[in-house]
PDB file of C-alpha atoms in Angstrom:
ATOM      1  CA  MET A   1      -4.741  99.686  32.977  1.00 46.00           C
ATOM      2  CA  THR A   2      -3.127  98.059  30.498  1.00 46.00           C
ATOM      3  CA  ASP A   3      -4.724  94.720  29.216  1.00 50.00           C
ATOM      4  CA  LEU A   4      -1.860  91.784  29.082  1.00 45.00           C
ATOM      5  CA  ALA A   5      -3.920  89.682  27.126  1.00 49.00           C
ATOM      6  CA  GLU A   6      -3.822  92.053  24.316  1.00 49.00           C
ATOM      7  CA  PHE A   7       0.062  90.574  24.023  1.00 44.00           C
ATOM      8  CA  PRO A   8      -0.541  87.345  23.599  1.00 52.00           C
ATOM      9  CA  ALA A   9       2.808  86.716  20.811  1.00 50.00           C
ATOM     10  CA  PRO A  10       5.386  87.827  23.793  1.00 52.00           C
ATOM     11  CA  GLN A  11       3.445  85.712  26.125  1.00 52.00           C
ATOM     12  CA  ARG A  12       3.905  82.713  23.924  1.00 47.00           C
ATOM     13  CA  ALA A  13       7.643  83.485  22.722  1.00 48.00           C
ATOM     14  CA  VAL A  14       8.639  83.541  26.674  1.00 49.00           C
ATOM     15  CA  ALA A  15       6.932  80.279  27.512  1.00 50.00           C
ATOM     16  CA  GLY A  16       8.180  78.357  24.480  1.00 51.00           C
ATOM     17  CA  PHE A  17      11.745  79.948  25.251  1.00 53.00           C
ATOM     18  CA  SER A  18      11.180  79.221  28.771  1.00 61.00           C
ATOM     19  CA  THR A  19       9.776  75.434  28.288  1.00 57.00           C
ATOM     20  CA  MET A  20      13.005  74.832  25.783  1.00 56.00           C
ATOM     21  CA  ARG A  21      15.157  76.430  28.877  1.00 64.00           C
ATOM     22  CA  ARG A  22      13.613  73.421  30.768  1.00 61.00           C
ATOM     23  CA  ILE A  23      14.374  70.692  28.460  1.00 55.00           C
ATOM     24  CA  ARG A  24      17.745  72.171  27.715  1.00 62.00           C
ATOM     25  CA  SER A  25      18.349  72.048  31.846  1.00 60.00           C
ATOM     26  CA  ALA A  26      17.003  68.230  32.060  1.00 56.00           C
ATOM     27  CA  PHE A  27      19.896  66.827  29.696  1.00 59.00           C
ATOM     28  CA  ALA A  28      22.716  69.111  30.693  1.00 62.00           C
ATOM     29  CA  GLY A  29      23.688  67.214  33.519  1.00 65.00           C
ATOM     30  CA  LEU A  30      23.410  63.291  31.538  1.00 73.00           C
ATOM     31  CA  PRO A  31      25.850  62.163  30.078  1.00 76.00           C
ATOM     32  CA  PRO A  32      26.265  62.150  26.377  1.00 83.00           C
ATOM     33  CA  SER A  33      25.335  58.434  25.526  1.00 83.00           C
ATOM     34  CA  VAL A  34      22.123  58.581  27.863  1.00 87.00           C
ATOM     35  CA  VAL A  35      20.999  61.719  25.794  1.00 89.00           C
ATOM     36  CA  VAL A  36      21.638  60.114  22.203  1.00 90.00           C
ATOM     37  CA  GLY A  37      20.219  57.275  24.032  1.00 91.00           C
ATOM     38  CA  LEU A  38      17.087  58.706  25.055  1.00 92.00           C
ATOM     39  CA  LEU A  39      16.421  60.669  22.071  1.00 93.00           C
ATOM     40  CA  LEU A  40      16.349  57.527  20.142  1.00 94.00           C
ATOM     41  CA  LEU A  41      13.945  56.507  22.772  1.00 94.00           C
ATOM     42  CA  LEU A  42      11.508  59.657  22.477  1.00 94.00           C
ATOM     43  CA  PHE A  43      11.314  58.965  18.547  1.00 95.00           C
ATOM     44  CA  TRP A  44       9.940  55.649  18.540  1.00 96.00           C
ATOM     45  CA  VAL A  45       7.611  56.168  21.593  1.00 95.00           C
ATOM     46  CA  ALA A  46       6.563  59.830  19.500  1.00 95.00           C
ATOM     47  CA  CYS A  47       6.087  57.244  16.579  1.00 95.00           C
ATOM     48  CA  ALA A  48       4.010  54.720  18.140  1.00 94.00           C
ATOM     49  CA  ILE A  49       1.575  57.284  19.908  1.00 94.00           C
ATOM     50  CA  ALA A  50       1.053  59.592  17.165  1.00 94.00           C
ATOM     51  CA  GLY A  51       2.737  57.667  14.105  1.00 91.00           C
ATOM     52  CA  ASN A  52      -0.650  57.611  12.870  1.00 90.00           C
ATOM     53  CA  LEU A  53      -0.614  61.245  12.420  1.00 90.00           C
ATOM     54  CA  PHE A  54       2.461  61.626  10.007  1.00 90.00           C
ATOM     55  CA  VAL A  55       2.992  58.379   8.331  1.00 93.00           C
ATOM     56  CA  PRO A  56       2.486  59.778   4.444  1.00 93.00           C
ATOM     57  CA  TYR A  57       0.223  56.489   3.328  1.00 94.00           C
ATOM     58  CA  ASP A  58      -1.742  54.231   4.880  1.00 94.00           C
ATOM     59  CA  PRO A  59       0.456  51.302   6.092  1.00 94.00           C
ATOM     60  CA  TYR A  60      -2.405  49.026   6.413  1.00 93.00           C
ATOM     61  CA  ALA A  61      -3.322  49.854   2.215  1.00 92.00           C
ATOM     62  CA  GLU A  62      -2.383  47.197  -0.386  1.00 93.00           C
ATOM     63  CA  ASP A  63      -1.147  48.253  -3.672  1.00 91.00           C
ATOM     64  CA  PHE A  64      -0.845  45.390  -5.975  1.00 90.00           C
ATOM     65  CA  LEU A  65       0.628  47.460  -8.936  1.00 91.00           C
ATOM     66  CA  ALA A  66       3.074  48.489  -6.641  1.00 89.00           C
ATOM     67  CA  THR A  67       4.506  45.579  -5.018  1.00 92.00           C
ATOM     68  CA  LEU A  68       8.436  45.185  -3.571  1.00 94.00           C
ATOM     69  CA  THR A  69       9.038  48.588  -5.341  1.00 94.00           C
ATOM     70  CA  PRO A  70      12.986  50.207  -4.497  1.00 95.00           C
ATOM     71  CA  PRO A  71      13.017  52.801  -2.125  1.00 96.00           C
ATOM     72  CA  ASP A  72      12.368  56.310  -4.033  1.00 94.00           C
ATOM     73  CA  ALA A  73      10.712  59.840  -3.801  1.00 94.00           C
ATOM     74  CA  LEU A  74       6.954  58.308  -3.295  1.00 93.00           C
ATOM     75  CA  HIS A  75       8.143  55.215  -0.846  1.00 94.00           C
ATOM     76  CA  TRP A  76      11.118  56.514   1.328  1.00 95.00           C
ATOM     77  CA  PHE A  77      11.939  52.727   2.099  1.00 96.00           C
ATOM     78  CA  GLY A  78      10.306  51.047  -0.752  1.00 96.00           C
ATOM     79  CA  THR A  79       7.161  48.907  -0.769  1.00 96.00           C
ATOM     80  CA  ASP A  80       6.508  45.673   0.448  1.00 95.00           C
ATOM     81  CA  GLN A  81       5.229  42.243  -1.015  1.00 93.00           C
ATOM     82  CA  LEU A  82       1.844  43.617  -0.547  1.00 94.00           C
ATOM     83  CA  GLY A  83       2.558  47.207  -1.781  1.00 94.00           C
ATOM     84  CA  ARG A  84       2.438  48.823   1.396  1.00 95.00           C
ATOM     85  CA  ASP A  85       4.507  51.449   2.663  1.00 96.00           C
ATOM     86  CA  VAL A  86       7.436  50.421   4.589  1.00 96.00           C
ATOM     87  CA  LEU A  87       8.091  53.555   5.818  1.00 96.00           C
ATOM     88  CA  SER A  88       4.448  53.688   7.267  1.00 96.00           C
ATOM     89  CA  ARG A  89       4.470  50.246   8.821  1.00 96.00           C
ATOM     90  CA  ILE A  90       7.560  50.753  10.475  1.00 96.00           C
ATOM     91  CA  ILE A  91       6.347  54.049  11.720  1.00 96.00           C
ATOM     92  CA  VAL A  92       3.315  52.265  13.001  1.00 95.00           C
ATOM     93  CA  GLY A  93       5.208  48.890  13.651  1.00 93.00           C
ATOM     94  CA  SER A  94       6.736  50.726  16.613  1.00 94.00           C
ATOM     95  CA  ARG A  95       3.384  50.505  18.948  1.00 94.00           C
ATOM     96  CA  ASP A  96       3.059  46.689  19.685  1.00 92.00           C
ATOM     97  CA  ILE A  97       6.862  47.012  20.615  1.00 94.00           C
ATOM     98  CA  LEU A  98       6.880  49.465  22.384  1.00 95.00           C
ATOM     99  CA  LEU A  99       3.533  47.846  24.911  1.00 94.00           C
ATOM    100  CA  VAL A 100       4.602  44.497  25.086  1.00 94.00           C
ATOM    101  CA  ALA A 101       8.299  44.488  25.793  1.00 95.00           C
ATOM    102  CA  PRO A 102       7.890  47.542  28.595  1.00 95.00           C
ATOM    103  CA  LEU A 103       5.266  45.871  30.213  1.00 96.00           C
ATOM    104  CA  ALA A 104       7.724  42.283  29.939  1.00 95.00           C
ATOM    105  CA  THR A 105       9.991  44.117  31.417  1.00 96.00           C
ATOM    106  CA  LEU A 106       8.515  45.623  34.251  1.00 96.00           C
ATOM    107  CA  ALA A 107       7.129  42.114  35.357  1.00 96.00           C
ATOM    108  CA  GLY A 108      10.487  40.573  34.696  1.00 95.00           C
ATOM    109  CA  VAL A 109      11.984  43.588  37.037  1.00 96.00           C
ATOM    110  CA  ALA A 110       9.353  44.242  39.790  1.00 96.00           C
ATOM    111  CA  ALA A 111       9.377  40.196  40.073  1.00 95.00           C
ATOM    112  CA  GLY A 112      12.830  39.385  40.136  1.00 94.00           C
ATOM    113  CA  SER A 113      13.217  42.651  42.365  1.00 95.00           C
ATOM    114  CA  ILE A 114      11.512  40.810  45.182  1.00 94.00           C
ATOM    115  CA  ILE A 115      13.050  38.291  44.524  1.00 93.00           C
ATOM    116  CA  GLY A 116      16.201  39.428  45.182  1.00 92.00           C
ATOM    117  CA  LEU A 117      15.285  41.373  48.375  1.00 93.00           C
ATOM    118  CA  VAL A 118      14.050  38.004  50.340  1.00 91.00           C
ATOM    119  CA  LEU A 119      16.470  35.827  48.866  1.00 90.00           C
ATOM    120  CA  GLY A 120      19.564  38.434  49.749  1.00 90.00           C
ATOM    121  CA  TYR A 121      17.857  39.627  53.376  1.00 90.00           C
ATOM    122  CA  PHE A 122      17.304  35.869  54.509  1.00 88.00           C
ATOM    123  CA  GLU A 123      20.385  33.686  54.895  1.00 75.00           C
ATOM    124  CA  GLY A 124      20.395  29.973  55.636  1.00 76.00           C
ATOM    125  CA  LEU A 125      18.117  27.498  54.165  1.00 79.00           C
ATOM    126  CA  THR A 126      16.062  30.252  52.176  1.00 77.00           C
ATOM    127  CA  ASP A 127      18.670  31.839  50.342  1.00 77.00           C
ATOM    128  CA  ALA A 128      20.557  28.449  49.314  1.00 82.00           C
ATOM    129  CA  ILE A 129      17.101  26.761  48.058  1.00 85.00           C
ATOM    130  CA  GLY A 130      16.016  30.220  46.296  1.00 83.00           C
ATOM    131  CA  ALA A 131      20.090  30.085  44.976  1.00 82.00           C
ATOM    132  CA  ARG A 132      19.413  26.831  44.017  1.00 84.00           C
ATOM    133  CA  LEU A 133      16.417  27.525  42.252  1.00 84.00           C
ATOM    134  CA  LEU A 134      17.720  30.484  40.019  1.00 83.00           C
ATOM    135  CA  ASP A 135      20.675  28.291  39.469  1.00 81.00           C
ATOM    136  CA  THR A 136      18.356  25.724  37.514  1.00 81.00           C
ATOM    137  CA  LEU A 137      15.968  28.262  35.503  1.00 78.00           C
ATOM    138  CA  MET A 138      19.106  30.419  34.601  1.00 80.00           C
ATOM    139  CA  ALA A 139      20.875  26.974  33.107  1.00 78.00           C
ATOM    140  CA  PHE A 140      18.385  26.891  30.253  1.00 76.00           C
ATOM    141  CA  PRO A 141      18.827  28.786  27.215  1.00 79.00           C
ATOM    142  CA  PHE A 142      16.807  31.746  27.577  1.00 77.00           C
ATOM    143  CA  ILE A 143      15.362  31.951  23.884  1.00 77.00           C
ATOM    144  CA  VAL A 144      14.566  28.447  24.502  1.00 81.00           C
ATOM    145  CA  LEU A 145      12.784  28.519  27.132  1.00 80.00           C
ATOM    146  CA  VAL A 146      10.662  31.461  25.549  1.00 84.00           C
ATOM    147  CA  THR A 147       9.845  29.602  22.553  1.00 83.00           C
ATOM    148  CA  MET A 148       8.951  26.068  24.055  1.00 84.00           C
ATOM    149  CA  THR A 149       6.445  27.525  26.221  1.00 84.00           C
ATOM    150  CA  LEU A 150       5.095  29.800  23.904  1.00 85.00           C
ATOM    151  CA  VAL A 151       4.580  26.971  21.598  1.00 84.00           C
ATOM    152  CA  ALA A 152       3.083  24.907  24.655  1.00 84.00           C
ATOM    153  CA  ILE A 153       0.485  27.727  25.299  1.00 85.00           C
ATOM    154  CA  GLY A 154       0.086  30.056  22.126  1.00 82.00           C
ATOM    155  CA  PRO A 155       1.378  32.905  21.501  1.00 82.00           C
ATOM    156  CA  SER A 156      -0.532  36.480  21.756  1.00 86.00           C
ATOM    157  CA  ASN A 157       0.716  39.960  23.179  1.00 88.00           C
ATOM    158  CA  LEU A 158      -0.596  38.894  27.064  1.00 91.00           C
ATOM    159  CA  THR A 159       1.266  35.404  26.905  1.00 91.00           C
ATOM    160  CA  VAL A 160       4.598  36.985  25.771  1.00 91.00           C
ATOM    161  CA  ILE A 161       4.544  39.139  28.515  1.00 93.00           C
ATOM    162  CA  LEU A 162       3.920  36.675  30.882  1.00 92.00           C
ATOM    163  CA  VAL A 163       6.256  34.111  29.651  1.00 91.00           C
ATOM    164  CA  ILE A 164       9.264  36.992  29.001  1.00 92.00           C
ATOM    165  CA  GLY A 165       8.870  38.480  32.215  1.00 92.00           C
ATOM    166  CA  ILE A 166       9.029  35.308  34.332  1.00 90.00           C
ATOM    167  CA  ALA A 167      12.240  34.430  32.396  1.00 90.00           C
ATOM    168  CA  TYR A 168      13.285  37.862  33.136  1.00 92.00           C
ATOM    169  CA  ALA A 169      13.056  37.496  36.991  1.00 93.00           C
ATOM    170  CA  PRO A 170      15.504  34.854  37.715  1.00 92.00           C
ATOM    171  CA  LEU A 171      18.537  37.330  36.040  1.00 92.00           C
ATOM    172  CA  VAL A 172      17.406  40.206  37.673  1.00 94.00           C
ATOM    173  CA  ALA A 173      16.865  38.259  41.183  1.00 94.00           C
ATOM    174  CA  ARG A 174      20.499  37.450  41.230  1.00 92.00           C
ATOM    175  CA  THR A 175      21.863  40.696  40.725  1.00 93.00           C
ATOM    176  CA  VAL A 176      19.978  42.208  42.872  1.00 94.00           C
ATOM    177  CA  ARG A 177      20.554  39.322  45.406  1.00 92.00           C
ATOM    178  CA  ALA A 178      24.190  40.235  45.264  1.00 91.00           C
ATOM    179  CA  ALA A 179      23.549  43.848  45.624  1.00 93.00           C
ATOM    180  CA  VAL A 180      21.125  43.663  49.003  1.00 93.00           C
ATOM    181  CA  ARG A 181      23.892  41.332  50.434  1.00 91.00           C
ATOM    182  CA  GLU A 182      26.436  44.108  49.889  1.00 92.00           C
ATOM    183  CA  GLN A 183      24.052  46.404  51.485  1.00 92.00           C
ATOM    184  CA  LYS A 184      23.429  44.269  54.232  1.00 90.00           C
ATOM    185  CA  GLN A 185      26.531  44.868  55.777  1.00 88.00           C
ATOM    186  CA  ARG A 186      26.541  48.292  56.224  1.00 91.00           C
ATOM    187  CA  ASP A 187      25.555  50.013  59.258  1.00 91.00           C
ATOM    188  CA  TYR A 188      22.336  52.176  58.139  1.00 92.00           C
ATOM    189  CA  VAL A 189      20.975  48.366  57.852  1.00 91.00           C
ATOM    190  CA  SER A 190      22.224  47.584  61.887  1.00 90.00           C
ATOM    191  CA  ALA A 191      20.746  51.146  62.830  1.00 92.00           C
ATOM    192  CA  ALA A 192      17.433  50.020  61.591  1.00 89.00           C
ATOM    193  CA  ARG A 193      17.485  46.793  63.501  1.00 89.00           C
ATOM    194  CA  LEU A 194      18.465  48.662  66.683  1.00 90.00           C
ATOM    195  CA  GLY A 195      15.978  50.812  66.063  1.00 88.00           C
ATOM    196  CA  GLY A 196      13.395  47.737  65.994  1.00 87.00           C
ATOM    197  CA  GLU A 197      12.351  47.558  62.212  1.00 88.00           C
ATOM    198  CA  GLY A 198      11.015  44.832  60.923  1.00 89.00           C
ATOM    199  CA  ALA A 199      12.481  42.875  58.150  1.00 88.00           C
ATOM    200  CA  LEU A 200       9.800  43.859  55.392  1.00 91.00           C
ATOM    201  CA  ALA A 201      10.373  48.006  56.811  1.00 92.00           C
ATOM    202  CA  ILE A 202      14.021  47.268  56.158  1.00 92.00           C
ATOM    203  CA  MET A 203      13.900  45.249  52.869  1.00 92.00           C
ATOM    204  CA  PHE A 204      11.455  47.872  50.979  1.00 92.00           C
ATOM    205  CA  LEU A 205      12.145  51.178  53.222  1.00 91.00           C
ATOM    206  CA  GLU A 206      16.002  51.330  53.943  1.00 92.00           C
ATOM    207  CA  ILE A 207      17.869  48.763  51.549  1.00 94.00           C
ATOM    208  CA  LEU A 208      15.563  49.013  48.256  1.00 93.00           C
ATOM    209  CA  PRO A 209      16.111  52.802  47.713  1.00 93.00           C
ATOM    210  CA  ASN A 210      20.060  52.093  48.005  1.00 93.00           C
ATOM    211  CA  ILE A 211      19.692  49.607  45.325  1.00 94.00           C
ATOM    212  CA  ARG A 212      17.494  51.549  43.188  1.00 92.00           C
ATOM    213  CA  GLU A 213      20.559  52.334  40.264  1.00 89.00           C
ATOM    214  CA  THR A 214      21.152  48.829  40.254  1.00 91.00           C
ATOM    215  CA  ILE A 215      17.839  48.146  39.341  1.00 93.00           C
ATOM    216  CA  LEU A 216      17.126  50.839  37.191  1.00 91.00           C
ATOM    217  CA  ILE A 217      20.456  49.326  35.550  1.00 90.00           C
ATOM    218  CA  GLU A 218      18.743  46.056  35.121  1.00 92.00           C
ATOM    219  CA  LEU A 219      15.611  47.388  34.016  1.00 93.00           C
ATOM    220  CA  VAL A 220      17.162  49.203  31.051  1.00 91.00           C
ATOM    221  CA  THR A 221      19.554  46.377  30.089  1.00 91.00           C
ATOM    222  CA  ARG A 222      16.497  43.682  30.193  1.00 93.00           C
ATOM    223  CA  LEU A 223      14.663  46.217  28.054  1.00 94.00           C
ATOM    224  CA  GLY A 224      16.846  46.076  25.172  1.00 91.00           C
ATOM    225  CA  TYR A 225      17.112  42.745  25.458  1.00 92.00           C
ATOM    226  CA  ALA A 226      13.323  42.308  25.201  1.00 93.00           C
ATOM    227  CA  PHE A 227      13.044  44.695  22.457  1.00 94.00           C
ATOM    228  CA  PHE A 228      15.457  41.677  20.243  1.00 92.00           C
ATOM    229  CA  SER A 229      13.735  39.143  21.791  1.00 91.00           C
ATOM    230  CA  ILE A 230       9.820  40.302  21.204  1.00 92.00           C
ATOM    231  CA  ALA A 231      11.479  40.875  17.516  1.00 93.00           C
ATOM    232  CA  THR A 232      13.238  37.259  16.945  1.00 91.00           C
ATOM    233  CA  LEU A 233      10.038  35.808  18.540  1.00 91.00           C
ATOM    234  CA  SER A 234       7.764  37.775  15.864  1.00 91.00           C
ATOM    235  CA  PHE A 235       9.991  36.613  13.223  1.00 92.00           C
ATOM    236  CA  LEU A 236       9.207  32.850  14.380  1.00 88.00           C
ATOM    237  CA  GLY A 237       5.947  33.225  14.993  1.00 88.00           C
ATOM    238  CA  LEU A 238       5.294  33.264  18.276  1.00 88.00           C
ATOM    239  CA  GLY A 239       5.587  36.750  19.451  1.00 87.00           C
ATOM    240  CA  ILE A 240       3.152  39.811  17.620  1.00 88.00           C
ATOM    241  CA  GLN A 241       0.845  38.382  15.755  1.00 87.00           C
ATOM    242  CA  PRO A 242      -0.495  39.399  12.419  1.00 87.00           C
ATOM    243  CA  PRO A 243      -2.313  41.984  11.263  1.00 86.00           C
ATOM    244  CA  SER A 244       0.454  44.010  13.174  1.00 89.00           C
ATOM    245  CA  ALA A 245       2.903  46.249  11.203  1.00 92.00           C
ATOM    246  CA  ASP A 246       5.853  44.639  13.334  1.00 93.00           C
ATOM    247  CA  TRP A 247       8.942  44.878  12.748  1.00 95.00           C
ATOM    248  CA  GLY A 248       9.464  40.907  13.484  1.00 94.00           C
ATOM    249  CA  LEU A 249       7.061  39.977  11.406  1.00 94.00           C
ATOM    250  CA  ALA A 250       7.926  42.196   8.540  1.00 95.00           C
ATOM    251  CA  VAL A 251      11.670  40.819   8.720  1.00 95.00           C
ATOM    252  CA  ALA A 252      10.116  37.295   8.849  1.00 94.00           C
ATOM    253  CA  ASP A 253       8.185  38.135   5.504  1.00 93.00           C
ATOM    254  CA  GLY A 254      11.140  40.219   3.505  1.00 94.00           C
ATOM    255  CA  TYR A 255      13.733  37.495   3.893  1.00 92.00           C
ATOM    256  CA  GLY A 256      12.827  35.345   1.669  1.00 91.00           C
ATOM    257  CA  PHE A 257      12.773  38.259  -1.232  1.00 93.00           C
ATOM    258  CA  LEU A 258      16.446  38.602  -0.153  1.00 93.00           C
ATOM    259  CA  THR A 259      17.991  36.577  -2.664  1.00 91.00           C
ATOM    260  CA  GLY A 260      16.077  38.243  -5.306  1.00 90.00           C
ATOM    261  CA  GLY A 261      17.900  41.598  -4.375  1.00 92.00           C
ATOM    262  CA  LYS A 262      14.753  42.692  -2.670  1.00 94.00           C
ATOM    263  CA  TRP A 263      16.581  43.688   0.348  1.00 96.00           C
ATOM    264  CA  TRP A 264      15.235  46.570   1.768  1.00 96.00           C
ATOM    265  CA  VAL A 265      12.149  45.169   4.141  1.00 96.00           C
ATOM    266  CA  VAL A 266      14.394  43.422   5.797  1.00 96.00           C
ATOM    267  CA  LEU A 267      16.944  46.069   5.977  1.00 96.00           C
ATOM    268  CA  PHE A 268      14.916  49.452   6.917  1.00 97.00           C
ATOM    269  CA  ASN A 269      12.898  46.966   9.346  1.00 97.00           C
ATOM    270  CA  SER A 270      16.107  45.174  11.291  1.00 96.00           C
ATOM    271  CA  GLY A 271      17.864  48.788  11.655  1.00 96.00           C
ATOM    272  CA  ALA A 272      14.620  49.622  13.203  1.00 96.00           C
ATOM    273  CA  ILE A 273      15.274  46.812  16.050  1.00 96.00           C
ATOM    274  CA  VAL A 274      18.627  47.966  16.281  1.00 95.00           C
ATOM    275  CA  SER A 275      18.149  51.221  16.924  1.00 95.00           C
ATOM    276  CA  LEU A 276      16.033  50.455  19.614  1.00 94.00           C
ATOM    277  CA  VAL A 277      18.698  48.329  20.967  1.00 93.00           C
ATOM    278  CA  MET A 278      21.173  50.203  20.746  1.00 93.00           C
ATOM    279  CA  ALA A 279      19.384  53.243  22.415  1.00 93.00           C
ATOM    280  CA  THR A 280      18.734  50.765  25.392  1.00 92.00           C
ATOM    281  CA  ASN A 281      21.995  49.938  25.707  1.00 91.00           C
ATOM    282  CA  LEU A 282      23.302  53.928  25.355  1.00 91.00           C
ATOM    283  CA  ILE A 283      21.220  54.358  28.460  1.00 89.00           C
ATOM    284  CA  ALA A 284      21.971  51.686  30.809  1.00 86.00           C
ATOM    285  CA  GLN A 285      26.093  52.198  30.193  1.00 84.00           C
ATOM    286  CA  GLY A 286      25.813  55.982  30.912  1.00 82.00           C
ATOM    287  CA  ILE A 287      23.819  55.074  33.687  1.00 79.00           C
ATOM    288  CA  GLY A 288      26.193  52.515  34.414  1.00 71.00           C
ATOM    289  CA  ALA A 289      29.040  55.061  34.066  1.00 68.00           C
ATOM    290  CA  PHE A 290      27.264  57.917  36.240  1.00 60.00           C
ATOM    291  CA  GLU A 291      26.536  55.603  39.097  1.00 59.00           C
ATOM    292  CA  ASN A 292      30.464  54.370  39.063  1.00 59.00           C
ATOM    293  CA  SER A 293      31.627  57.653  39.431  1.00 57.00           C
ATOM    294  CA  ASP A 294      29.388  59.379  41.975  1.00 55.00           C
ATOM    295  CA  ALA A 295      30.645  55.687  44.010  1.00 55.00           C
TER     296      ALA A 295
END
């Protein structure tokens, strides 16, 4: 009898071909904007997870003989004011923002979805009071509200997650509330009531699955806002704190050198922030277009 273990190379080739075919099939049905956005997002996720394995230099190693060196063959993105390699710091700096922003977004979307479900399903006094409270909270400018809160309680990754999550909840709740009110008029909700299902079962088992696209779009859109908001807070000294290689902190540190023609620290770190925001916007737009075409 022939031992199949004698032929490892063909088996590996077939396995590799099968994996690539599954990847291609997964992307085949997606809008082009979603594919581009996902590839950008996956690139930064890979940097956040395994960036230390392929950075060209130690991102925290200081070299005072090579401070603010412009981009060249040794340092593709130049060095910062402490002689640290900018490219290495950008790769590793993706870690904190890709941890804090998704957690803050998930917290805000989860809380907002629950609030929106309750307000959208129950009419009368509950909805009226809840709607006025949402309007009151949304009347405050987002960045002012978050900044004042962080100044009061002090910046840290945990407080940034909680504050941004709380600030996003009313925005998400308003969108979910409108979607629930529209779904509430559908025949399947009336049939569920006639079948004896309770309010919680109707909200979470009947209505929630039918507004999942709306919540998904909110999730991706708010994630893009969270990336930008966290970078802004870090720039102001209220977000992710040193010694992190966070992009917002790097922009703040390099901003003062722009007048001297030292542009690369700000430009490349700002470009990283823009690429993350653009990736999430492309995904959200693609999902929205796909949902509208199905409708």
